[in-house]
CSV table of C-alpha atoms in Angstrom, one decimal:
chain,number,residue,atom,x,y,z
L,260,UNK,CA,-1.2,10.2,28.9
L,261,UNK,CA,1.6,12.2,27.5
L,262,UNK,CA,3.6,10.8,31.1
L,263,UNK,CA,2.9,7.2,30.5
L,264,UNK,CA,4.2,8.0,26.8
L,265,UNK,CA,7.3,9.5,27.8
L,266,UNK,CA,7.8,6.5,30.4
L,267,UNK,CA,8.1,4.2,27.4
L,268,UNK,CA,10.6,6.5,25.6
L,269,UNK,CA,12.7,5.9,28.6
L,270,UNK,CA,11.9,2.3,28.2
L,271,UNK,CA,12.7,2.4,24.9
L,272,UNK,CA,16.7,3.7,25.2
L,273,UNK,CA,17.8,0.7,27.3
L,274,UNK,CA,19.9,0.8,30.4
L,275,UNK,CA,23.6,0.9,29.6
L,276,UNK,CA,25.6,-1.7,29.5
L,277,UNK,CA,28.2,-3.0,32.3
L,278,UNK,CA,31.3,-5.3,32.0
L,279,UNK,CA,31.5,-7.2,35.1
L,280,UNK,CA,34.6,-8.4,36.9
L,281,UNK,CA,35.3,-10.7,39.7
L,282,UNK,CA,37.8,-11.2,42.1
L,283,UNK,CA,37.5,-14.6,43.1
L,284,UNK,CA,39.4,-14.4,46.2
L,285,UNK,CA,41.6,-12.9,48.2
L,286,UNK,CA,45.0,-12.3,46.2
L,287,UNK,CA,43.5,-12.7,43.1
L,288,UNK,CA,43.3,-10.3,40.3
L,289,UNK,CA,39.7,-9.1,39.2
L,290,UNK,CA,38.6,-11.5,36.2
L,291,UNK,CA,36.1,-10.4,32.9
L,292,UNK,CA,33.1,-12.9,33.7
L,293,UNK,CA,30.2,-11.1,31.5
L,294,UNK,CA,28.4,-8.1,31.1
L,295,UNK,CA,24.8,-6.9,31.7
L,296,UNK,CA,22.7,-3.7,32.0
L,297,UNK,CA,22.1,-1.5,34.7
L,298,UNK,CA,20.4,1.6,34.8
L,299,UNK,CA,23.0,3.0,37.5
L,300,UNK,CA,26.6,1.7,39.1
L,301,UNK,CA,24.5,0.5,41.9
L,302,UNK,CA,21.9,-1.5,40.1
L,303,UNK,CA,25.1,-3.2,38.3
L,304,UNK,CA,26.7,-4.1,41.4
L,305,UNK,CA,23.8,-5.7,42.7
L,306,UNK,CA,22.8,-7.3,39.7
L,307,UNK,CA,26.6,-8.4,39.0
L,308,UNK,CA,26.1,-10.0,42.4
L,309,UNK,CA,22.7,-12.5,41.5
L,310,UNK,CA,24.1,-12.5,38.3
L,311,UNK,CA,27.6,-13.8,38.2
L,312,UNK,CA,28.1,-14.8,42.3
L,313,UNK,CA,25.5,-17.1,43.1
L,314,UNK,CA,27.4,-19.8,44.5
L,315,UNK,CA,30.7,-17.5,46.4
L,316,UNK,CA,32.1,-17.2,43.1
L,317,UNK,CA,34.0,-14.2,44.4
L,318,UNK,CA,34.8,-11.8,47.4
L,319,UNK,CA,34.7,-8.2,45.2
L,320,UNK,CA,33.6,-7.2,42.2
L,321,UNK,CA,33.7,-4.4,39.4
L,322,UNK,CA,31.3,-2.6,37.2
L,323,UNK,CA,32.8,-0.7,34.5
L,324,UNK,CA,30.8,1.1,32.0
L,325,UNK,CA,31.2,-0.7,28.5
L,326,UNK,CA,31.6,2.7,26.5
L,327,UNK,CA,34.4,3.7,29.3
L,328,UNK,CA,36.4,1.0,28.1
L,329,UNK,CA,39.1,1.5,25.5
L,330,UNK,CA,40.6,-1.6,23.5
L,331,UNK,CA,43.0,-2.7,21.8
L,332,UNK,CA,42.2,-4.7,18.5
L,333,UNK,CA,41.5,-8.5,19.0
L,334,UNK,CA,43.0,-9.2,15.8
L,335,UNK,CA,46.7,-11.1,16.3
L,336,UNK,CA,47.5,-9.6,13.2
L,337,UNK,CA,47.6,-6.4,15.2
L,338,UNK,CA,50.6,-4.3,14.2
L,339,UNK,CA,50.4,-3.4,17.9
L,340,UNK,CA,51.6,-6.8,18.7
L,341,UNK,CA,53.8,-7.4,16.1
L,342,UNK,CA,57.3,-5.3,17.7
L,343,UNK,CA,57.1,-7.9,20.2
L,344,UNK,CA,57.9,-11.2,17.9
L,345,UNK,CA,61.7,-10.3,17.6
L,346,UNK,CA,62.7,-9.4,21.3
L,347,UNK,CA,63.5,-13.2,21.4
L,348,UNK,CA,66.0,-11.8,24.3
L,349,UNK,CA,63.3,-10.6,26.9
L,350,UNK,CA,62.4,-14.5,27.6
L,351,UNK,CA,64.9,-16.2,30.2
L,352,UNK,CA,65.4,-19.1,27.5
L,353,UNK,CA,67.3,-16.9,25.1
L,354,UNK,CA,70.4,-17.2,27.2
L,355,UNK,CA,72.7,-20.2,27.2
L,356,UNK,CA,73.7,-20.9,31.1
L,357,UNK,CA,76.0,-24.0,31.5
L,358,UNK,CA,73.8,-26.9,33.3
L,359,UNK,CA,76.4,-27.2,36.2
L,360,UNK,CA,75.0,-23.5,37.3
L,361,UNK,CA,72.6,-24.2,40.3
L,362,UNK,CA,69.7,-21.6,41.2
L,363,UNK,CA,69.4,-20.1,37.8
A,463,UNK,CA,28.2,-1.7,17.6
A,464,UNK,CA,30.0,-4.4,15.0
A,465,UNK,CA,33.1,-2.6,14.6
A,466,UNK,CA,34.0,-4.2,11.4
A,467,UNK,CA,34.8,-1.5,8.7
A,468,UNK,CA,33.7,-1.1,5.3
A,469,UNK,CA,36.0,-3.2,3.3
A,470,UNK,CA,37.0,-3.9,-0.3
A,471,UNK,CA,36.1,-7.5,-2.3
A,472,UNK,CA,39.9,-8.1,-2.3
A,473,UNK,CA,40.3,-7.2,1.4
A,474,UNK,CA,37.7,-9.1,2.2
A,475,UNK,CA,38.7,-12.2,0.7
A,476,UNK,CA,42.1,-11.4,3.0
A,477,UNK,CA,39.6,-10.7,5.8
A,478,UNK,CA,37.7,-14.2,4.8
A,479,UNK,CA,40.9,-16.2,4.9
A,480,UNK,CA,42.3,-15.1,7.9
A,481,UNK,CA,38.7,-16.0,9.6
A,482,UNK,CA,38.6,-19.3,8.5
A,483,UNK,CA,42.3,-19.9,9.2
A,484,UNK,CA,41.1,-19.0,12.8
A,485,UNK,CA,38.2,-21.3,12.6
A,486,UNK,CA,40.9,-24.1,11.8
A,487,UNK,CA,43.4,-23.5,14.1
A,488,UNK,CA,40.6,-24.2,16.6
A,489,UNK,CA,41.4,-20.9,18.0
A,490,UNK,CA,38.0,-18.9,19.1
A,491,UNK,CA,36.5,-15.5,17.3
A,492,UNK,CA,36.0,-12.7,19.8
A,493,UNK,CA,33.6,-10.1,18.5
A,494,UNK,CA,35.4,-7.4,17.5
A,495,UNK,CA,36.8,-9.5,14.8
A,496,UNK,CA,35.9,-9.7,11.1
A,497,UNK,CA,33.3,-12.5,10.7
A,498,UNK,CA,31.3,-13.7,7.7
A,499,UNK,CA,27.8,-12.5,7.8
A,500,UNK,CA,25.9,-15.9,7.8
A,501,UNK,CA,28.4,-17.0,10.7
A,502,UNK,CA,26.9,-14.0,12.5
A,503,UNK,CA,23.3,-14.5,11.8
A,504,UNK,CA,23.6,-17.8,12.5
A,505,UNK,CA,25.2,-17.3,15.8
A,506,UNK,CA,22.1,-14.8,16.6
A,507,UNK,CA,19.6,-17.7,15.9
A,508,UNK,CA,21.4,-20.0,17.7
A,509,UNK,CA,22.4,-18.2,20.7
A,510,UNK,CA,19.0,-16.1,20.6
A,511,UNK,CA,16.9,-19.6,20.7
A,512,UNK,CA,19.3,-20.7,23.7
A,513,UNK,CA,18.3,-17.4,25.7
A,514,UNK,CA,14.7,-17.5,24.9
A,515,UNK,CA,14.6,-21.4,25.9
A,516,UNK,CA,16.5,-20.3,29.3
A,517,UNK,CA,13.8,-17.8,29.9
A,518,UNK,CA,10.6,-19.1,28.7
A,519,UNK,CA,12.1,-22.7,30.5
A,520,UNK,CA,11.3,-20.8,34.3
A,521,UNK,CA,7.5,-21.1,33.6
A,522,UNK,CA,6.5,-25.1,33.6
A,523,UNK,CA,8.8,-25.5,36.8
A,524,UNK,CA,7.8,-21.6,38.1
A,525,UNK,CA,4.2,-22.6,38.5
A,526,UNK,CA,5.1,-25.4,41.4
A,527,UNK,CA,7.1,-22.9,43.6
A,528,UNK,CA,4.2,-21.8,45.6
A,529,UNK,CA,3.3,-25.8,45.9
A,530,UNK,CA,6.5,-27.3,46.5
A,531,UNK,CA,6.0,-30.2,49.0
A,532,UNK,CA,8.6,-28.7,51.6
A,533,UNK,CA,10.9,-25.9,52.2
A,534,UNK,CA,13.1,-27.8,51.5
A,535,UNK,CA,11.8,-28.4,47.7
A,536,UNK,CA,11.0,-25.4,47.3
A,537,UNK,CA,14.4,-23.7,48.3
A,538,UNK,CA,16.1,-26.0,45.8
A,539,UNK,CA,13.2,-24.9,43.5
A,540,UNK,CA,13.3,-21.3,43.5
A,541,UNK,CA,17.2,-21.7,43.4
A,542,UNK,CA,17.1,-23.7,40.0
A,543,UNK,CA,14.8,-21.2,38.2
A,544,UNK,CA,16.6,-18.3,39.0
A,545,UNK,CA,19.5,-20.3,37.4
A,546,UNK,CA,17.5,-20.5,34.2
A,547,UNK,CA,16.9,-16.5,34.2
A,548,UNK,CA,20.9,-16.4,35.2
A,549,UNK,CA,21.5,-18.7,31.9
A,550,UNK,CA,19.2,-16.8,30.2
A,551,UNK,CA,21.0,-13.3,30.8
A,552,UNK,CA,24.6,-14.9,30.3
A,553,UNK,CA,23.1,-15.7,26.8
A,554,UNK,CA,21.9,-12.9,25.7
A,555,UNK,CA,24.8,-11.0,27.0
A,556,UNK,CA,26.8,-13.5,24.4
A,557,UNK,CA,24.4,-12.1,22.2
A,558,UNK,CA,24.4,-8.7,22.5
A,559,UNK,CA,28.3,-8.8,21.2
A,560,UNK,CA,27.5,-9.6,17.9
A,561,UNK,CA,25.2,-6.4,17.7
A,562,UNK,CA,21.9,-6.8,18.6
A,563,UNK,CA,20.0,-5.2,21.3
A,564,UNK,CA,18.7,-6.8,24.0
A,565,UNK,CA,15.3,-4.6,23.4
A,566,UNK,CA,15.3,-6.2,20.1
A,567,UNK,CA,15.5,-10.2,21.6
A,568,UNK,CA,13.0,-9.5,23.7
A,569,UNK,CA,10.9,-8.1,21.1
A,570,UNK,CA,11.6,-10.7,18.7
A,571,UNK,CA,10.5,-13.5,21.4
A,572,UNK,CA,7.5,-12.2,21.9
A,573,UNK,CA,6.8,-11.6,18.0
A,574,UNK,CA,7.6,-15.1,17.0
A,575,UNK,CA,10.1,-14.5,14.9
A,576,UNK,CA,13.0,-15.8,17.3
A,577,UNK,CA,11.7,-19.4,18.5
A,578,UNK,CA,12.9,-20.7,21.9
A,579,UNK,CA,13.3,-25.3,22.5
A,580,UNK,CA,10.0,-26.9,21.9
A,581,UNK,CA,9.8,-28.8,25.0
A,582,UNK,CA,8.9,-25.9,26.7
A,583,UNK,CA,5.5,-25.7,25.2
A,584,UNK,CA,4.7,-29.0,27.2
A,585,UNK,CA,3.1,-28.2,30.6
A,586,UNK,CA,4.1,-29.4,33.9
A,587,UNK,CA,1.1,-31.3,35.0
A,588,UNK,CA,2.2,-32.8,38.3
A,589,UNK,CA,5.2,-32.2,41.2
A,590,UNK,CA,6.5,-35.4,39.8
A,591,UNK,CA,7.6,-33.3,36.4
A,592,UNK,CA,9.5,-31.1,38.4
A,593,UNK,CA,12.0,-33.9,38.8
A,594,UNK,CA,11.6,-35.6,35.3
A,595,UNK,CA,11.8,-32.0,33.8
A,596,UNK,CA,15.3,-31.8,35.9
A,597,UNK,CA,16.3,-35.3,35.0
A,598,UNK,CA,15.4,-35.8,31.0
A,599,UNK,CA,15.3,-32.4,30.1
A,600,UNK,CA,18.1,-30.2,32.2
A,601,UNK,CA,20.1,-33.9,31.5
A,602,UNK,CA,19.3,-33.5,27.6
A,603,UNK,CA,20.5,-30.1,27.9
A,604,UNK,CA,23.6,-31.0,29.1
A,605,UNK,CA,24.4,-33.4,26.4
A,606,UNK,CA,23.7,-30.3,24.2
A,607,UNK,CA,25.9,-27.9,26.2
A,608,UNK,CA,29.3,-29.3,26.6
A,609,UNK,CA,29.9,-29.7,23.7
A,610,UNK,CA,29.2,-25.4,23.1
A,611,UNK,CA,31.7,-25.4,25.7
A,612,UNK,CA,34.1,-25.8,22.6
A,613,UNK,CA,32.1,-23.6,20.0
A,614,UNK,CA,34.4,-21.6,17.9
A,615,UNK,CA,32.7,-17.5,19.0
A,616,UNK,CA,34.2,-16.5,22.5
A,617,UNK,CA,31.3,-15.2,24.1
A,618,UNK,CA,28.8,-18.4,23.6
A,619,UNK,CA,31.6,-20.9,24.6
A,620,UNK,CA,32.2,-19.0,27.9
A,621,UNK,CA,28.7,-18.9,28.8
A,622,UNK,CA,28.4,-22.0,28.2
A,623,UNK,CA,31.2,-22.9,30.3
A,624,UNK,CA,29.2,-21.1,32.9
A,625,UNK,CA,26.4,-22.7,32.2
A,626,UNK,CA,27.6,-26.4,32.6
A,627,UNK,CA,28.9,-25.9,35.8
A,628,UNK,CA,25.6,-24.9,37.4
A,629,UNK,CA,23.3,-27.3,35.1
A,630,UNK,CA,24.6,-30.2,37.0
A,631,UNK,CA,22.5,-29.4,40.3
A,632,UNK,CA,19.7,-29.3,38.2
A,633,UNK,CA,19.9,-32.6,36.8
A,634,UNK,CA,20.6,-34.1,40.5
A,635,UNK,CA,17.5,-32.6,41.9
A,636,UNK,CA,15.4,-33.7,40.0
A,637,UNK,CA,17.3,-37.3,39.7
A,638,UNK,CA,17.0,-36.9,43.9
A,639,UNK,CA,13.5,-35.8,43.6
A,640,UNK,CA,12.5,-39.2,41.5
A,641,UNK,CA,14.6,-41.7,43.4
A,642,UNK,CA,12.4,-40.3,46.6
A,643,UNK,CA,8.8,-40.4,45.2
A,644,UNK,CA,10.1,-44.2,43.7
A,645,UNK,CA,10.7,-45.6,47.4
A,646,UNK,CA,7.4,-43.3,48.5
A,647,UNK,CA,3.6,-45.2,47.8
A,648,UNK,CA,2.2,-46.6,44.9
A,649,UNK,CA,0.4,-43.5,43.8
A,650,UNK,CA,3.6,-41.3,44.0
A,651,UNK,CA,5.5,-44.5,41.9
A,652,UNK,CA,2.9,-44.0,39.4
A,653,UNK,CA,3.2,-40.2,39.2
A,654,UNK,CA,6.8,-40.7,38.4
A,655,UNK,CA,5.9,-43.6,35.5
A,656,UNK,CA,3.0,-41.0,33.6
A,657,UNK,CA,5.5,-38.2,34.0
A,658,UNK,CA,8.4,-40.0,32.7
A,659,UNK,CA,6.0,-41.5,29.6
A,660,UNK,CA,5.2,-37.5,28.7
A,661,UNK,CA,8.7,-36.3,28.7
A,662,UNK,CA,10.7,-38.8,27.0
A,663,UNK,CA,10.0,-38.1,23.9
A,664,UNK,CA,9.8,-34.6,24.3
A,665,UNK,CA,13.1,-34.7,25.5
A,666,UNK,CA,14.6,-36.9,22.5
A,667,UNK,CA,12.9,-34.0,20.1
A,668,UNK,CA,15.0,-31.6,22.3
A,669,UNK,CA,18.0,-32.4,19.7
A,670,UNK,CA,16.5,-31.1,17.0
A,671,UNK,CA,15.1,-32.7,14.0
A,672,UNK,CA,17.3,-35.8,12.0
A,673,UNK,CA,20.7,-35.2,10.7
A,674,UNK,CA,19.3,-35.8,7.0
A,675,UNK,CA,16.0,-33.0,7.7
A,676,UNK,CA,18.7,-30.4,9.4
A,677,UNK,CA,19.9,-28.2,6.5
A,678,UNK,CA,21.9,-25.6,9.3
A,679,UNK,CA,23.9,-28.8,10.6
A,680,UNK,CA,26.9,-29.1,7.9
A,681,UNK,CA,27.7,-25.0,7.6
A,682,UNK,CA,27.2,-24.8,11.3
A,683,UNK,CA,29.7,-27.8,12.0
A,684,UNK,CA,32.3,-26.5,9.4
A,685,UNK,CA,32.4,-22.8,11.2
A,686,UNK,CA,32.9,-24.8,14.8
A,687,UNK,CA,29.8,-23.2,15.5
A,688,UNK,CA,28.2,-26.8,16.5
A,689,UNK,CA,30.4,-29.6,17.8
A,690,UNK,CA,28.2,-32.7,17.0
A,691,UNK,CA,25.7,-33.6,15.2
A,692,UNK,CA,21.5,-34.0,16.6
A,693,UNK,CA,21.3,-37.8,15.6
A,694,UNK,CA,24.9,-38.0,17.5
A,695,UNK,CA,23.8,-35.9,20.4
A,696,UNK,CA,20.7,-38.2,20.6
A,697,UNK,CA,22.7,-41.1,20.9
A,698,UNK,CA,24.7,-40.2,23.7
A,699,UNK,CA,21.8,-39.1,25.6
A,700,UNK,CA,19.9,-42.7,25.2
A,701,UNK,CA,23.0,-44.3,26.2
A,702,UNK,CA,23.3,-42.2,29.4
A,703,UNK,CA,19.8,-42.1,30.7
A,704,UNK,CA,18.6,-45.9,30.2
A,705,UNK,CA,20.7,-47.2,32.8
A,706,UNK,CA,19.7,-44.2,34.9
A,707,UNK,CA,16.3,-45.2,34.1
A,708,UNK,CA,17.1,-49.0,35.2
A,709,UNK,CA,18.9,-47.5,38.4
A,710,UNK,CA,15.7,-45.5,39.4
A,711,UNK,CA,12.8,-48.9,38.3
A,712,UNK,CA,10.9,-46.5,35.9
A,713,UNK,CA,10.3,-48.3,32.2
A,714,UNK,CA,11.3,-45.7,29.3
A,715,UNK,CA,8.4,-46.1,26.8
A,716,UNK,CA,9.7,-46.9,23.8
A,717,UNK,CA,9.1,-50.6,22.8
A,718,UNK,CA,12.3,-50.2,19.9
A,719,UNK,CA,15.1,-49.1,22.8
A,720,UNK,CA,17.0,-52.5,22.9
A,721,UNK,CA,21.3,-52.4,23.9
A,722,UNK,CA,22.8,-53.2,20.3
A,723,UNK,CA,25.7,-55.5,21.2
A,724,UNK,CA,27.6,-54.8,17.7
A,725,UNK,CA,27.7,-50.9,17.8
A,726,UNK,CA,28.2,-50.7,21.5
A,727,UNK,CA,25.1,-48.4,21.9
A,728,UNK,CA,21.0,-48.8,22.3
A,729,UNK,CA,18.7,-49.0,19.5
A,730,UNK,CA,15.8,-46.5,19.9
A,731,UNK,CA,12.5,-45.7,18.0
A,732,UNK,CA,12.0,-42.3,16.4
A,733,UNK,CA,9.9,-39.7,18.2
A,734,UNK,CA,6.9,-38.3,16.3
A,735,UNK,CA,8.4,-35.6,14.6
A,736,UNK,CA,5.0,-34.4,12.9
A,737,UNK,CA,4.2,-33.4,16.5
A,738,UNK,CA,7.5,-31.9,16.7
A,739,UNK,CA,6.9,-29.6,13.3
A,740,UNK,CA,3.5,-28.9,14.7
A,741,UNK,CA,4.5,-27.8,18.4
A,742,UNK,CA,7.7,-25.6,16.9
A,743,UNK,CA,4.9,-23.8,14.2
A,744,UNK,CA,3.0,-22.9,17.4
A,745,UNK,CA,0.4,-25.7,18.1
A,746,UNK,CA,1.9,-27.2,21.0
A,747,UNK,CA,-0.5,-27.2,24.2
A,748,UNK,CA,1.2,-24.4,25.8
A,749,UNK,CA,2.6,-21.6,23.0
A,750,UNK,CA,0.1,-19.3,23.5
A,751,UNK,CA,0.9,-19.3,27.4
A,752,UNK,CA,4.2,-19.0,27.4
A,753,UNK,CA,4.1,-16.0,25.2
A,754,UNK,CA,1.6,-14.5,26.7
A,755,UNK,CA,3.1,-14.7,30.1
A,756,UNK,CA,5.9,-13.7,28.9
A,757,UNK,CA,4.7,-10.5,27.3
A,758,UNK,CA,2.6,-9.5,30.2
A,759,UNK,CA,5.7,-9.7,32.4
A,760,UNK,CA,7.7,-7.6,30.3
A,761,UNK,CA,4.8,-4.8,29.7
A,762,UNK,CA,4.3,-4.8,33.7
A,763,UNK,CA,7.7,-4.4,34.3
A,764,UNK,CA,8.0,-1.2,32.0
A,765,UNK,CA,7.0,1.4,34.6
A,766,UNK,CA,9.8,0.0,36.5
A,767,UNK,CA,12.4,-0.5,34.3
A,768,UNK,CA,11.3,3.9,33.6
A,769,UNK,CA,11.3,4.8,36.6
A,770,UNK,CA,15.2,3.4,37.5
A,771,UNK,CA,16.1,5.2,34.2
A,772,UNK,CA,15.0,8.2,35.3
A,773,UNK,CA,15.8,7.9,38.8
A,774,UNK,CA,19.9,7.1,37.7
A,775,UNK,CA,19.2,10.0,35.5
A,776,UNK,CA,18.4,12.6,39.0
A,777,UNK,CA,20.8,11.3,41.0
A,778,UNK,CA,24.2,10.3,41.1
A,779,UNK,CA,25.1,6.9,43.0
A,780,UNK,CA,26.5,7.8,46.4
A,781,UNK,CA,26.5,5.4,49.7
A,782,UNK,CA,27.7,1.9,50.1
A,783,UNK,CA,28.0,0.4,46.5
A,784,UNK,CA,29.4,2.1,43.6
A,785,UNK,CA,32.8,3.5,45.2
A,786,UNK,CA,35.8,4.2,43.6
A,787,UNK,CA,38.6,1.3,43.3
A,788,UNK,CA,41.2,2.8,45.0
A,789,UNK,CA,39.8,5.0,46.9
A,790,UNK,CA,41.5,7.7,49.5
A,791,UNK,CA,41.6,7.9,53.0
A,792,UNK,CA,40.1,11.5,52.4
A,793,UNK,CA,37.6,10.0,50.7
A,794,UNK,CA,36.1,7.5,53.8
C-alpha cells in the first residue's frame, strides 16, 4: 500500500520538460519546433520523433533540458540589444560605392 | 514559471503600454513577456479547450480502428488519430508557457472545469461518420484554425501553424472516404445521407454560440487573440462545404440554406442552440463517456508513467539515443 502510494508521488512530480529541435535536412541548422516531457533524454528523443517527425520533417534532432537553457530577455526593449542600433557601419549599405564599381 | 516580476502601478502602466503597442504592431507576444492577466487566462481557456478537444476528439473515430473496412482504412485511420494526440500535445505544450502544468490540464479535463468542443460529445454511430466526422468536422476546424495561425501569443500561432499543415489529410480522407461509399450501393448512399444529417449541425455549433450571445468575442478580438468572429467563421464554412456537398450528391438538411445573390454568400437556418447550451452543460449523449474514458486511461497509465520516473531516476541514459552533439572520436 505504502508502494502504490509512493508510485503516485512520482506521478505526481511530472516528467521534465524537453525543448525539441529539428534539423530538417542535411545542411540545415537545428530549428526550435516545441517542447514536451520526458522522463529521460531517451524517452525525449523518441517521443520528439512521433511527436514533431511524423511525416520526414527532419533527418536529426535535439533534446535539451528546458531548465539547462539560459535566455536572454524577449523583450526588444532589452538594453542587451540596444548597443547595436548605432553601429549603422556594420551593414554593407552604410558605405557609398560609385555604381560604375562591378562585383561589390 | 511566469517570469514576470513584481512591479509597481506606474510601471505597470509602462509595462501595459508597451504590451498593447505590441499587440498593434501586429508583432506576436512570446511568454517570457509582460502580459495582462485576463490576456493570460484567457489564452489558458482558449488554448486549454483546443487541447482537450484534440484529445477527447481520438475517441468517436478511435472506436472504428479495430473495424475499419480495409488495411487500407484503417492505416489512414490510426494515422489521423494519432495526429489528434500529436495536436493535442503541440497545444498543451503552447499551454504550458503561460504557467500551467500539464498535471493540472489533465486534471482540470477530467474535473469539468476546463471544457473541450461540443461536437465531441456526439457519437460515431456508423463507418460512414468516420468520413463525415473528417469532412464537416476536421473541415470546420480548419476554418477555425487558420485564422490562429495569425493569433497575437507565439506559442498558439505556431502550433497552429503545425496544426494546419497536417489537418488537411484529414479533411481529404474523409472527403475520399464519402465520394467512395456515394458511387458504392444504395444502402452505403444512405449511410452517408443519415450521417451527413447528424453532423451538420453539430458541426455549424462547432463555431461557438452567435456573435451577439459571445461576451469573450470583442476583448479576445482587440488582444489579436481571435482573428474573426463565430457568425463570420460560420459563414465561410457554409459557403465552402455546400458546393462540396453538391460535388459529392448528398442534400445538406437545412431547408433555409439558399445562395443569396446580393451578399455573394448562402443563407442558412440557425442550429438549435438550446441543444447546444444543453450538450456544453454536460447533457450531450456522450459526456459521461468521454470523461470517463478519458479518466480511466490516465489512472491506468500511472504505474507507467512511475515506473519511467523512477527508472530515469536509477539509471543514466547510455546506448544509441541520447549522445552528445559533438561527440569525440574517443568517445565511439
Amino acid at each position: 500500500m505504502s508502494e502504490q502510494h509512493g508510485a503516485e508521488d512520482a506521478v505526481q512530480a511530472e516528467w521534465p520538460l524537453y525543448e525539441i529541435f529539428v534539423r530538417g535536412k542535411r545542411g540545415l541548422n537545428h530549428v526550435h519546433v516545441g517542447s514536451l516531457h520526458a522522463a529521460d533524454d531517451e524517452m525525449a528523443l523518441r517521443h520528439a520523433r512521433d511527436v514533431y517527425t511524423r511525416r520526414n520533417e527532419g533527418v536529426s534532432i535535439w533534446a535539451v533540458r528546458a531548465n539547462a537553457i539560459a535566455a536572454s530577455s524577449p523583450d526588444e526593449k532589452d538594453p542587451l540589444f540596444a548597443p547595436a542600433a548605432d553601429k549603422v557601419y556594420r551593414h554593407p549599405t552604410f558605405y557609398k560605392i560609385p555604381d560604375n564599381v562591378p562585383h561589390m | 514559471m511566469t517570469a514576470t516580476p513584481e512591479v509597481s502601478p506606474g510601471a505597470e502602466q509602462d509595462l501595459l503600454d508597451h504590451f498593447e503597442a505590441t499587440i498593434s504592431r501586429n508583432d506576436r507576444i512570446e511568454p517570457r513577456d509582460w502580459m495582462p492577466e485576463k490576456y493570460r487566462g484567457t489564452l489558458v481557456r482558449q488554448i486549454a479547450q483546443h487541447a482537450h478537444s484534440e484529445i477527447i476528439g481520438m475517441q468517436p473515430e478511435g472506436n472504428w480502428i479495430t473495424r475499419a473496412p480495409s488495411l487500407r482504412r484503417k492505416a489512414i485511420l490510426l494515422a489521423k488519430v494519432q495526429d489528434e494526440a500529436g495536436h493535442g500535445l503541440y497545444l498543451y505544450s503552447a499551454c504550458e508557457t503561460l504557467g500551467v502544468s500539464r498535471r493540472q490540464l489533465t486534471d482540470r479535463l477530467i474535473n469539468g472545469t476546463q471544457k473541450y468542443s461540443s461536437i465531441f460529445n456526439y457519437p460515431a454511430l456508423s463507418y460512414a461518420d468516420v468520413g463525415t466526422i473528417g469532412w464537416l468536422v476536421d473541415g470546420a476546424a480548419i476554418c477555425n484554425q487558420v485564422p490562429l495561425c495569425r493569433t497575437s501569443y507565439g506559442p498558439y500561432g505556431r502550433a497552429m501553424i503545425r496544426i494546419c499543415k497536417e489537418e488537411s489529410f484529414h479533411q481529404r480522407q474523409g472527403y475520399e472516404l464519402l465520394m467512395t461509399m456515394m458511387s458504392g450501393t444504395d444502402e452505403q448512399r444512405a449511410m452517408v445521407a443519415e450521417s451527413v444529417d447528424r453532423f451538420w449541425w453539430p458541426s455549424l455549433m462547432m463555431f461557438g454560440p452567435p456573435d451577439d450571445e459571445s461576451p469573450n468575442t470583442r476583448q479576445s478580438m482587440a488582444w489579436g487573440i481571435k482573428r474573426d468572429t463565430n457568425d463570420e467563421l460560420r459563414q465561410k464554412f457554409v459557403d465552402m462545404t455546400v458546393p462540396q456537398a453538391e460535388a459529392l450528391g448528398v442534400t445538406l438538411p437545412d431547408p433555409d440554406l439558399h445562395w443569396n445573390e446580393e451578399r455573394g454568400q448562402y443563407d442558412f437556418g440557425q442550429p438549435d442552440w438550446a441543444e447546444f447550451h444543453a450538450v456544453v452543460k454536460g447533457s450531450g449523449p456522450c459526456n459521461a463517456e468521454r470523461i470517463a474514458h478519458r479518466r480511466r486511461a490516465d489512472d491506468e497509465g500511472a504505474w507507467v508513467r512511475a515506473a519511467a520516473t523512477a527508472f530515469a531516476r536509477r539509471s543514466q541514459t547510455s546506448g544509441q539515443l541520447g549522445r552528445p552533439i559533438s561527440g569525440k572520436e574517443s568517445d565511439r
